[in-house]
Each structure stands twice: as C-alpha cells, then as structure tokens.
Amino acid sequence: MKILVVGSGGREHALVWKILESKRVSKVYCAPGNGGTAEIAQNIPISVGQIDDLARFAHKESVDLTVVGPELPLTQGMVDHFQKHGLGIIGPSAAAARLEGSKIFAKEFMQRHAIPTGPYLQTDSYPEARDAARSGRFGYPLVIKADGLAAGKGVVIARSLQEAEVALEQIMQERTLGEAGKKVILEKFLHGEEVSFLVFSDGTHALPMVPSQDHKTVFDGDLGPNTGGMGAYSTDWILSPGVTQQVMETIVTPTLRGMAAEGNPYRGILYFGLMLNGNDVKVLEFNARFGDPETQPVLYRLQSDIMEVFEGMLEQRLDRVKLQWRQGCSLCVVMASGGYPGDFEKGQEITGIPEAEALTGVKVFHAGTEFKNGHLLSSGGRVLGVTSRAETLSSAIRLAYQAAERIRFRNMHYRRDIGKKGLKKEKIMAK
Ligand code: GLY
C-alpha cells in the first residue's frame, strides 16, 4: 500500500515511523514533512492547507490511504473532499471535526447528550462576557476560550478579574485571534489531573489507546506560558480500569452515539481532554486528531500493526480489531528552540541524535527540523521529541534525559520534570 501522511510535526514523524513498520506498506509520503520524515519517507512540498493539491497528488501517485495529522485541514473539509473524489482517508468529516473546531459546538453537544463537562457561558457580546467576568459567577481562576481554532493560543486561564478583562478585550475587541475570537466561552476552572484519552473510532465502535499526560507550559513546575506541549508520558495506571470503563460508558460511547444520532458519525481519531478528580471525570475539550506530543509515547508503546487499525476504521469493523500494547512506560521530552513559545530562533545545527538513539529504548522524533546542504537544522519552535520506553516511569525518565543530554543545538531548552508528577502515583501503584 502507498500511504500519505499530512503534517510536519513530531506526531507525523511518529505516524510515518509506525506506518513503515507494517508489512502491508510499500511507500510512505509525508506532506510537507520534516527532517525526520525525509530520512525514512518521501517528503512532498505541499502544505497542509492545500487540500486540492494534496488530493491531486494522492490521485496521481495512486495513494491508497491518507492519514491527516493536524486539525486545520480536517475542519476545512479535507476528508469530505478526498471521499468525494474516491480517495481513502483517515479522519473525521468537517461536520464531525466541529468537536474541535468550535468550542461552543462541543459544549452544546455535551449538554445535549449529558456528557460530563464544567459549567460555562457562551457569548458573542463583549459587554456580556465582561459582566460575567466581573460578576465572579464562575470564580477565579476563570477559563476563557475562543470559540474557533487559534493554533493553541485560544485558551486563557485568567487568575484575576484584571487578567480576564485584558484577555476579553484582546480576544473580542482587538481580535488578536481573528474570527476565532468572535465568540467566547467563559468556563469554571476545574481542578484535578489532566489526562489525554484517545480512541480510534469507526463511527460506531471506539478502540481506546493507552492513556497519556501532556505538559503544556514551557517551564518546570507547570509555570510560564502555554506551548503546544513540552512533553508527555504514557502508562496504563494513569487511569484505573474502573475509571477507564467509566470514561468509556459516560463519555466515549455517548459521544459516538450522539454524533451518529445527529447525522455526523465520528470516524477518525478522537482525543478526549479529561479532568480527573478522584472518580469524577469531566471533558475539558475534544480534539479531532492525534495529540502532539502524546502520539510519540503512545505509538512507541503500540505493538500492533497500525494499518490493521486503519483498515478496521475504514471498513467499520473496529469491534473486531484487538490492540496489543507494550507494558511499562514511555515518555517524550520535547527539545525546543531558544525563545519558544514566543519568537524563536531557526537554522541552528543539531548534533547528537545518533548518539541519543544508540541507547536501547530511545527514539528521537523530529518536529521542527529540516536538512539543508546535508546539515540537520532547527526550523520550528518544537524541534525534537526524545522518546524513551522502559519498565517503570522512573527508568523511562532517566533514559529520556540521558538521551537528551547527548543532543545539542544553540539555545535549545527543555523541561527537566517531564513525568515527575507521575512518580508519586507510580510509588502508590507499586505498593
Ligand atoms: N498536546 C495537546 C494537543 O495535541 O492538542
């Protein structure tokens, strides 16, 4: 089979790498790809927004299946377009991708189907939003979300009324996020532990992946501004079997049933951003795709042939597909460019990846990298995802950081505490 992966991040490098493990696959293209995908597949210089060009390419090269990484083309109807032209593709329709594309659609959907989520107000009126912030009805910190896609910048956690007023002014009046900020959601801040719970869905059946936890802020101790994700780890005990069953029964199944009942069956990868507080689980957000960087540690634990899963999704028989996962833990430490998540440097030469990968149980996934004149250079904010696999979380942490220390590029930075929060739980589980 010939496969096209759309995207250019660490998630897409991990996908290309995993797809290439399959004996059914003879060729993988990645559009536009990065330095890592260039080493193992063929990069195609078409950007993710050029849906027509991607479809023409898939047609011309007789691509059997396209796998879409990022949300933007999904919300713009890439899957609908490919299907109209008889091209095989994994991902939700534009109507189904609204679960990520519109935070208001997602909240209203959850209300319609009694899916647990926090209380909120939605509005397109700046005075109404400001008055609600002033009334303190949701308390502080207050979560403010732009309705539309905002490249990871659409959520503000305002710790005070002053911060809330600044955020609302910027989003709704100055339109710093463009049309995405035309409407907003004000939402109660939920306390607890965030968990990323992803499923493969064929519209009726959901096949869960192993759970994972992201680290969103740039600095250790969950401090500093939010990023796309500075690291993630995966291990089974992030969710107990009982809570996993509860999530499947009260969240995943009603979501798939609700989408199907509303005429928009969800076929693709569905990411449930959950907040866990004891046995109470609520949905913070949906994403219509694999997470980044969660995909890197999650796929590093997947033993099964991912093409079998994709075929099961296309043929709507996921109930007959069984997934095999490696026991133990996996962890990904993101190495970022100087300045990220603000303006960042590019073009820095990267060394040490072969030395890092010489360690057993280490795989370095590229994100913002490119080859120029035979040199590997940084080309994005998040540059590499150093990913490890080990029996315990503590050994996965040690291994990933040992590998990261072998890698160099000027002004690189990375968090030193990825997975640390899980260590306490690991000790409890070991008892
Ligand atoms: N890591 C969060 C996301 O992929 O949206």
Short mmCIF file of C-alpha atoms in Angstrom, two decimals, residues 4-431:
data_model
loop_
_atom_site.label_atom_id
_atom_site.label_comp_id
_atom_site.label_asym_id
_atom_site.label_seq_id
_atom_site.Cartn_x
_atom_site.Cartn_y
_atom_site.Cartn_z
CA LEU A 4 0.35 9.77 2.52
CA VAL A 5 0.74 11.38 5.95
CA VAL A 6 -0.25 15.05 6.12
CA GLY A 7 1.59 17.31 8.55
CA SER A 8 5.10 18.25 9.65
CA GLY A 9 5.40 17.76 13.40
CA GLY A 10 6.64 15.16 15.84
CA ARG A 11 3.23 13.48 15.66
CA GLU A 12 3.61 12.97 11.92
CA HIS A 13 7.17 11.63 12.23
CA ALA A 14 5.87 9.11 14.79
CA LEU A 15 2.99 8.18 12.48
CA VAL A 16 5.26 7.71 9.45
CA TRP A 17 7.66 5.61 11.55
CA LYS A 18 4.84 3.42 12.87
CA ILE A 19 3.17 3.01 9.47
CA LEU A 20 6.51 1.94 7.94
CA GLU A 21 6.65 -0.96 10.41
CA SER A 22 3.71 -2.52 8.59
CA LYS A 23 4.47 -5.22 6.04
CA ARG A 24 1.45 -4.05 4.04
CA VAL A 25 3.11 -0.71 3.28
CA SER A 26 5.44 -0.27 0.33
CA LYS A 27 5.80 3.52 0.23
CA VAL A 28 5.09 6.46 2.54
CA TYR A 29 4.89 10.11 1.52
CA CYS A 30 4.73 12.97 4.01
CA ALA A 31 3.42 16.42 3.09
CA PRO A 32 5.21 18.61 3.85
CA GLY A 33 7.11 16.54 6.45
CA ASN A 34 10.29 17.41 8.36
CA GLY A 35 13.93 16.32 8.59
CA GLY A 36 12.95 13.10 10.35
CA THR A 37 10.33 12.06 7.82
CA ALA A 38 12.77 12.92 4.99
CA GLU A 39 15.13 10.24 6.33
CA ILE A 40 12.56 7.43 6.24
CA ALA A 41 9.88 8.51 3.74
CA GLN A 42 9.48 10.88 0.80
CA ASN A 43 8.64 14.46 1.71
CA ILE A 44 6.28 16.26 -0.66
CA PRO A 45 6.36 20.07 -0.68
CA ILE A 46 2.61 20.63 -0.35
CA SER A 47 1.38 22.42 2.74
CA VAL A 48 -1.43 21.05 4.92
CA GLY A 49 -3.91 23.72 3.79
CA GLN A 50 -3.62 22.90 0.07
CA ILE A 51 -6.38 20.33 0.07
CA ASP A 52 -6.90 20.32 -3.71
CA ASP A 53 -3.19 19.84 -4.38
CA LEU A 54 -2.98 17.05 -1.82
CA ALA A 55 -5.93 15.26 -3.42
CA ARG A 56 -4.40 15.66 -6.90
CA PHE A 57 -1.12 14.26 -5.58
CA ALA A 58 -2.87 11.29 -3.92
CA HIS A 59 -4.71 10.59 -7.14
CA LYS A 60 -1.66 10.92 -9.39
CA GLU A 61 0.50 8.66 -7.20
CA SER A 62 -2.31 6.14 -6.57
CA VAL A 63 -2.05 6.65 -2.82
CA ASP A 64 -4.22 4.05 -1.09
CA LEU A 65 -4.69 5.89 2.17
CA THR A 66 -4.09 9.40 3.52
CA VAL A 67 -3.68 9.97 7.25
CA VAL A 68 -4.21 13.54 8.45
CA GLY A 69 -2.24 14.89 11.42
CA PRO A 70 -3.34 18.47 12.15
CA GLU A 71 -6.83 19.83 12.82
CA LEU A 72 -6.95 22.69 10.32
CA PRO A 73 -7.42 20.66 7.11
CA LEU A 74 -9.92 18.44 8.92
CA THR A 75 -12.12 21.38 9.90
CA GLN A 76 -11.72 22.72 6.35
CA GLY A 77 -13.25 19.58 4.86
CA MET A 78 -10.24 17.63 3.66
CA VAL A 79 -11.86 14.28 4.42
CA ASP A 80 -15.10 15.24 2.63
CA HIS A 81 -13.09 16.40 -0.40
CA PHE A 82 -11.00 13.23 -0.57
CA GLN A 83 -14.05 11.00 -0.16
CA LYS A 84 -15.89 12.89 -2.90
CA HIS A 85 -13.01 12.00 -5.19
CA GLY A 86 -12.94 8.35 -4.14
CA LEU A 87 -9.69 8.66 -2.17
CA GLY A 88 -9.12 6.66 1.01
CA ILE A 89 -8.55 8.84 4.06
CA ILE A 90 -8.47 8.57 7.85
CA GLY A 91 -10.09 11.45 9.74
CA PRO A 92 -13.46 12.98 10.58
CA SER A 93 -15.67 14.93 8.18
CA ALA A 94 -15.73 18.72 8.60
CA ALA A 95 -19.08 18.42 10.37
CA ALA A 96 -17.67 15.89 12.86
CA ALA A 97 -14.43 17.85 13.30
CA ARG A 98 -16.51 20.69 14.76
CA LEU A 99 -15.99 18.91 18.08
CA GLU A 100 -12.57 20.57 17.95
CA GLY A 101 -13.24 23.43 15.50
CA SER A 102 -15.91 25.11 17.64
CA LYS A 103 -15.65 25.09 21.41
CA ILE A 104 -19.27 26.24 21.57
CA PHE A 105 -20.45 23.36 19.35
CA ALA A 106 -18.55 20.97 21.65
CA LYS A 107 -20.10 22.38 24.83
CA GLU A 108 -23.63 22.43 23.41
CA PHE A 109 -23.15 18.89 22.11
CA MET A 110 -22.07 17.71 25.55
CA GLN A 111 -25.12 19.36 27.11
CA ARG A 112 -27.45 17.74 24.58
CA HIS A 113 -26.03 14.31 25.35
CA ALA A 114 -25.44 14.65 29.10
CA ILE A 115 -21.67 14.21 28.74
CA PRO A 116 -19.98 15.48 31.92
CA THR A 117 -18.25 18.86 31.49
CA GLY A 118 -17.86 22.05 33.53
CA PRO A 119 -20.40 24.90 33.71
CA TYR A 120 -19.93 27.67 31.15
CA LEU A 121 -21.36 30.70 29.39
CA GLN A 122 -21.08 31.29 25.67
CA THR A 123 -21.47 34.69 24.10
CA ASP A 124 -20.58 36.91 21.15
CA SER A 125 -21.22 40.02 23.23
CA TYR A 126 -18.19 41.69 24.75
CA PRO A 127 -20.25 43.52 27.43
CA GLU A 128 -21.94 40.25 28.41
CA ALA A 129 -18.60 38.45 28.68
CA ARG A 130 -17.08 41.31 30.68
CA ASP A 131 -20.11 41.45 33.03
CA ALA A 132 -19.92 37.70 33.61
CA ALA A 133 -16.22 38.01 34.42
CA ARG A 134 -16.99 40.90 36.79
CA SER A 135 -19.82 39.00 38.50
CA GLY A 136 -17.38 36.28 39.51
CA ARG A 137 -20.08 33.66 38.86
CA PHE A 138 -17.53 31.09 37.72
CA GLY A 139 -14.93 32.14 40.32
CA TYR A 140 -11.20 32.55 39.71
CA PRO A 141 -9.10 31.36 38.04
CA LEU A 142 -11.50 31.75 35.12
CA VAL A 143 -11.10 29.89 31.83
CA ILE A 144 -11.67 31.97 28.70
CA LYS A 145 -11.77 30.11 25.39
CA ALA A 146 -12.02 31.49 21.88
CA ASP A 147 -14.69 29.56 20.00
CA GLY A 148 -12.63 28.83 16.88
CA LEU A 149 -9.24 27.32 16.12
CA ALA A 150 -6.40 29.51 17.33
CA ALA A 151 -3.26 27.40 16.86
CA GLY A 152 -3.02 26.56 20.56
CA LYS A 153 -3.44 30.19 21.67
CA GLY A 154 -7.21 30.13 22.20
CA VAL A 155 -7.35 29.28 25.92
CA VAL A 156 -6.55 31.80 28.66
CA ILE A 157 -6.55 30.94 32.36
CA ALA A 158 -7.25 34.32 33.98
CA ARG A 159 -6.15 34.36 37.61
CA SER A 160 -7.88 37.67 38.39
CA LEU A 161 -10.61 39.94 37.05
CA GLN A 162 -7.90 42.22 35.68
CA GLU A 163 -6.36 39.37 33.66
CA ALA A 164 -9.83 38.33 32.46
CA GLU A 165 -10.62 41.87 31.29
CA VAL A 166 -7.35 42.12 29.40
CA ALA A 167 -7.94 38.75 27.72
CA LEU A 168 -11.53 39.56 26.73
CA GLU A 169 -10.52 42.96 25.38
CA GLN A 170 -7.77 41.36 23.28
CA ILE A 171 -9.82 38.42 22.02
CA MET A 172 -13.20 40.11 21.45
CA GLN A 173 -12.37 43.76 20.79
CA GLU A 174 -8.89 43.82 19.29
CA ARG A 175 -9.50 40.42 17.66
CA THR A 176 -5.95 39.25 18.27
CA LEU A 177 -7.06 35.73 17.30
CA GLY A 178 -9.10 36.93 14.30
CA GLU A 179 -12.51 35.36 13.63
CA ALA A 180 -11.72 32.58 16.14
CA GLY A 181 -12.40 35.11 18.90
CA LYS A 182 -15.74 36.39 17.60
CA LYS A 183 -17.46 34.26 20.22
CA VAL A 184 -16.05 33.06 23.50
CA ILE A 185 -16.73 30.66 26.29
CA LEU A 186 -16.29 31.56 29.95
CA GLU A 187 -15.86 28.47 31.99
CA LYS A 188 -15.29 27.38 35.56
CA PHE A 189 -11.69 26.27 36.14
CA LEU A 190 -11.69 22.59 37.03
CA HIS A 191 -9.15 21.26 39.49
CA GLY A 192 -7.57 17.83 39.23
CA GLU A 193 -5.31 15.86 36.97
CA GLU A 194 -5.44 16.25 33.19
CA VAL A 195 -5.44 13.09 31.11
CA SER A 196 -5.32 12.66 27.34
CA PHE A 197 -7.56 9.76 26.34
CA LEU A 198 -7.51 8.98 22.62
CA VAL A 199 -9.59 6.49 20.69
CA PHE A 200 -9.70 5.16 17.17
CA SER A 201 -13.32 5.39 16.03
CA ASP A 202 -15.15 3.91 13.04
CA GLY A 203 -18.31 5.89 13.75
CA THR A 204 -19.86 3.21 15.96
CA HIS A 205 -17.04 1.43 17.78
CA ALA A 206 -14.21 3.01 19.73
CA LEU A 207 -10.88 1.34 20.30
CA PRO A 208 -9.08 3.13 23.14
CA MET A 209 -5.38 3.89 23.10
CA VAL A 210 -3.30 3.80 26.27
CA PRO A 211 -3.75 6.98 28.34
CA SER A 212 -1.17 9.74 28.46
CA GLN A 213 -0.43 13.06 30.13
CA ASP A 214 0.79 16.20 28.43
CA HIS A 215 2.90 19.01 29.95
CA LYS A 216 1.59 22.21 28.41
CA THR A 217 3.58 25.05 29.97
CA VAL A 218 7.11 25.92 28.97
CA PHE A 219 8.81 25.80 32.37
CA ASP A 220 9.25 23.16 35.07
CA GLY A 221 6.59 23.03 37.75
CA ASP A 222 3.86 23.89 35.21
CA LEU A 223 4.98 27.52 35.11
CA GLY A 224 5.19 30.02 32.27
CA PRO A 225 3.13 30.41 29.12
CA ASN A 226 1.38 27.53 27.39
CA THR A 227 3.05 25.76 24.48
CA GLY A 228 1.93 23.09 22.03
CA GLY A 229 3.17 20.60 24.65
CA MET A 230 6.66 20.21 26.15
CA GLY A 231 6.47 16.51 26.83
CA ALA A 232 4.18 13.63 27.64
CA TYR A 233 4.25 10.19 29.14
CA SER A 234 2.08 7.13 28.86
CA THR A 235 1.48 4.27 31.21
CA ASP A 236 -1.59 2.18 31.96
CA TRP A 237 -2.00 3.28 35.56
CA ILE A 238 -2.74 6.90 34.61
CA LEU A 239 -6.34 5.63 34.61
CA SER A 240 -7.54 2.72 36.74
CA PRO A 241 -9.53 0.01 34.92
CA GLY A 242 -12.66 1.23 36.75
CA VAL A 243 -12.23 4.84 35.66
CA THR A 244 -11.39 3.71 32.12
CA GLN A 245 -14.68 1.83 32.00
CA GLN A 246 -16.48 4.89 33.41
CA VAL A 247 -14.89 7.08 30.70
CA MET A 248 -15.96 4.62 28.01
CA GLU A 249 -19.53 4.42 29.33
CA THR A 250 -20.22 8.02 30.31
CA ILE A 251 -18.08 9.90 27.78
CA VAL A 252 -16.83 7.93 24.78
CA THR A 253 -19.94 5.89 23.95
CA PRO A 254 -22.39 8.82 24.38
CA THR A 255 -20.13 10.97 22.19
CA LEU A 256 -20.08 8.46 19.33
CA ARG A 257 -23.81 7.76 19.70
CA GLY A 258 -24.63 11.46 19.86
CA MET A 259 -22.58 12.30 16.77
CA ALA A 260 -24.16 9.42 14.84
CA ALA A 261 -27.68 10.39 16.01
CA GLU A 262 -27.10 13.95 14.82
CA GLY A 263 -26.11 12.68 11.39
CA ASN A 264 -22.36 13.28 11.76
CA PRO A 265 -20.84 9.92 12.69
CA TYR A 266 -17.35 10.46 14.03
CA ARG A 267 -14.81 8.42 12.08
CA GLY A 268 -11.21 9.11 12.89
CA ILE A 269 -9.02 9.69 15.91
CA LEU A 270 -10.88 11.36 18.75
CA TYR A 271 -8.95 12.92 21.60
CA PHE A 272 -10.77 13.46 24.87
CA GLY A 273 -9.01 16.01 27.08
CA LEU A 274 -10.21 14.90 30.53
CA MET A 275 -10.04 16.35 34.02
CA LEU A 276 -9.85 13.70 36.70
CA ASN A 277 -10.71 14.46 40.31
CA GLY A 278 -10.97 11.27 42.30
CA ASN A 279 -13.67 9.31 40.50
CA ASP A 280 -15.14 12.43 38.95
CA VAL A 281 -14.20 12.77 35.27
CA LYS A 282 -15.17 15.70 33.08
CA VAL A 283 -14.39 16.59 29.48
CA LEU A 284 -12.26 19.72 29.08
CA GLU A 285 -12.04 19.56 25.31
CA PHE A 286 -12.18 17.36 22.26
CA ASN A 287 -9.54 17.23 19.57
CA ALA A 288 -10.34 15.71 16.20
CA ARG A 289 -6.89 14.14 15.77
CA PHE A 290 -3.88 12.56 17.43
CA GLY A 291 -2.28 14.75 20.12
CA ASP A 292 1.19 16.18 19.82
CA PRO A 293 3.36 15.23 21.74
CA GLU A 294 1.12 12.44 23.16
CA THR A 295 1.31 10.46 19.89
CA GLN A 296 5.06 9.96 20.27
CA PRO A 297 4.97 8.00 23.59
CA VAL A 298 1.62 6.36 22.77
CA LEU A 299 2.70 4.97 19.39
CA TYR A 300 6.05 3.96 20.92
CA ARG A 301 4.04 1.56 23.08
CA LEU A 302 1.81 0.22 20.29
CA GLN A 303 2.83 -3.29 19.24
CA SER A 304 0.03 -3.92 16.75
CA ASP A 305 0.22 -3.09 13.07
CA ILE A 306 -1.38 0.37 12.85
CA MET A 307 -2.50 -0.38 9.27
CA GLU A 308 -4.78 -3.11 10.63
CA VAL A 309 -6.43 -0.49 12.81
CA PHE A 310 -6.79 1.98 9.93
CA GLU A 311 -8.33 -0.74 7.75
CA GLY A 312 -10.71 -1.63 10.58
CA MET A 313 -11.74 2.01 10.76
CA LEU A 314 -12.37 2.25 7.03
CA GLU A 315 -14.36 -0.99 6.99
CA GLN A 316 -16.24 -0.04 10.16
CA ARG A 317 -15.29 -3.21 11.98
CA LEU A 318 -13.12 -1.86 14.81
CA ASP A 319 -15.01 -4.13 17.22
CA ARG A 320 -13.10 -7.00 15.63
CA VAL A 321 -9.66 -5.40 15.93
CA LYS A 322 -7.55 -6.13 19.02
CA LEU A 323 -4.73 -3.84 20.02
CA GLN A 324 -1.52 -5.03 21.66
CA TRP A 325 0.40 -2.55 23.80
CA ARG A 326 3.82 -2.85 25.39
CA GLN A 327 3.58 -2.92 29.17
CA GLY A 328 5.56 -0.37 31.13
CA CYS A 329 6.02 3.33 30.44
CA SER A 330 7.03 5.61 27.62
CA LEU A 331 7.98 9.25 27.79
CA CYS A 332 8.72 12.08 25.39
CA VAL A 333 10.80 15.15 26.23
CA VAL A 334 10.37 17.99 23.76
CA MET A 335 13.51 19.98 22.94
CA ALA A 336 12.60 23.49 21.85
CA SER A 337 14.26 26.44 20.10
CA GLY A 338 15.55 29.46 22.02
CA GLY A 339 12.65 31.88 22.54
CA TYR A 340 9.84 29.34 22.08
CA PRO A 341 6.86 29.69 22.67
CA GLY A 342 7.50 33.35 21.74
CA ASP A 343 9.52 34.35 18.67
CA PHE A 344 12.13 31.67 18.28
CA GLU A 345 15.43 31.08 16.53
CA LYS A 346 15.72 28.82 13.50
CA GLY A 347 18.59 27.44 11.46
CA GLN A 348 20.64 26.04 14.38
CA GLU A 349 22.63 22.92 13.57
CA ILE A 350 21.54 19.85 15.54
CA THR A 351 24.03 17.20 16.62
CA GLY A 352 23.94 14.06 18.76
CA ILE A 353 20.80 12.28 17.53
CA PRO A 354 22.63 9.04 16.52
CA GLU A 355 24.34 9.03 19.94
CA ALA A 356 20.97 9.51 21.67
CA GLU A 357 19.38 6.71 19.65
CA ALA A 358 22.31 4.41 20.42
CA LEU A 359 20.70 3.99 23.85
CA THR A 360 18.39 0.97 23.85
CA GLY A 361 14.78 2.04 24.14
CA VAL A 362 15.24 5.54 22.73
CA LYS A 363 13.72 7.01 19.58
CA VAL A 364 14.11 10.65 18.60
CA PHE A 365 11.13 12.01 16.69
CA HIS A 366 11.74 15.19 14.73
CA ALA A 367 9.31 18.12 14.77
CA GLY A 368 10.76 21.45 13.56
CA THR A 369 13.79 20.20 11.64
CA GLU A 370 14.98 20.30 8.05
CA PHE A 371 18.01 19.21 6.08
CA LYS A 372 19.99 21.93 4.28
CA ASN A 373 23.15 21.07 2.36
CA GLY A 374 23.42 17.84 4.28
CA HIS A 375 23.12 19.51 7.69
CA LEU A 376 20.21 18.97 10.06
CA LEU A 377 18.90 22.36 11.20
CA SER A 378 16.16 23.55 13.54
CA SER A 379 13.22 25.05 11.66
CA GLY A 380 10.41 25.30 14.24
CA GLY A 381 9.60 26.04 17.87
CA ARG A 382 9.37 22.45 18.99
CA VAL A 383 12.38 20.76 17.41
CA LEU A 384 12.69 17.17 18.68
CA GLY A 385 10.78 14.72 20.84
CA VAL A 386 13.24 12.46 22.64
CA THR A 387 11.15 9.39 23.38
CA SER A 388 12.02 6.51 25.69
CA ARG A 389 10.47 3.22 26.72
CA ALA A 390 11.18 1.31 29.94
CA GLU A 391 9.61 -0.92 32.55
CA THR A 392 8.99 1.86 35.04
CA LEU A 393 8.32 5.57 34.76
CA SER A 394 11.45 6.41 36.73
CA SER A 395 13.63 4.43 34.30
CA ALA A 396 11.85 5.94 31.27
CA ILE A 397 12.56 9.41 32.70
CA ARG A 398 16.24 8.60 33.33
CA LEU A 399 16.64 7.17 29.84
CA ALA A 400 14.99 10.08 28.01
CA TYR A 401 17.08 12.65 29.85
CA GLN A 402 20.27 10.65 29.33
CA ALA A 403 19.46 10.71 25.61
CA ALA A 404 18.53 14.42 25.60
CA GLU A 405 21.92 15.26 27.14
CA ARG A 406 23.61 13.84 24.04
CA ILE A 407 21.79 16.27 21.74
CA ARG A 408 22.92 19.82 21.09
CA PHE A 409 21.72 22.90 19.24
CA ARG A 410 22.32 26.51 20.15
CA ASN A 411 19.96 27.95 22.80
CA MET A 412 17.87 24.79 22.98
CA HIS A 413 15.73 24.35 26.07
CA TYR A 414 13.60 21.62 27.56
CA ARG A 415 11.72 20.89 30.74
CA ARG A 416 13.56 18.76 33.30
CA ASP A 417 10.45 17.46 35.04
CA ILE A 418 8.52 15.55 32.38
CA GLY A 419 6.77 12.62 34.05
CA LYS A 420 7.75 13.76 37.55
CA LYS A 421 4.12 14.18 38.63
CA GLY A 422 3.51 10.53 37.82
CA LEU A 423 6.29 9.26 40.11
CA LYS A 424 4.17 9.67 43.24
CA LYS A 425 1.41 7.61 41.67
CA GLU A 426 3.94 5.00 40.48
CA LYS A 427 5.07 4.51 44.10
CA ILE A 428 1.47 4.07 45.24
CA MET A 429 0.76 1.59 42.43
CA ALA A 430 3.90 -0.41 43.28
CA LYS A 431 2.68 -0.99 46.87
#
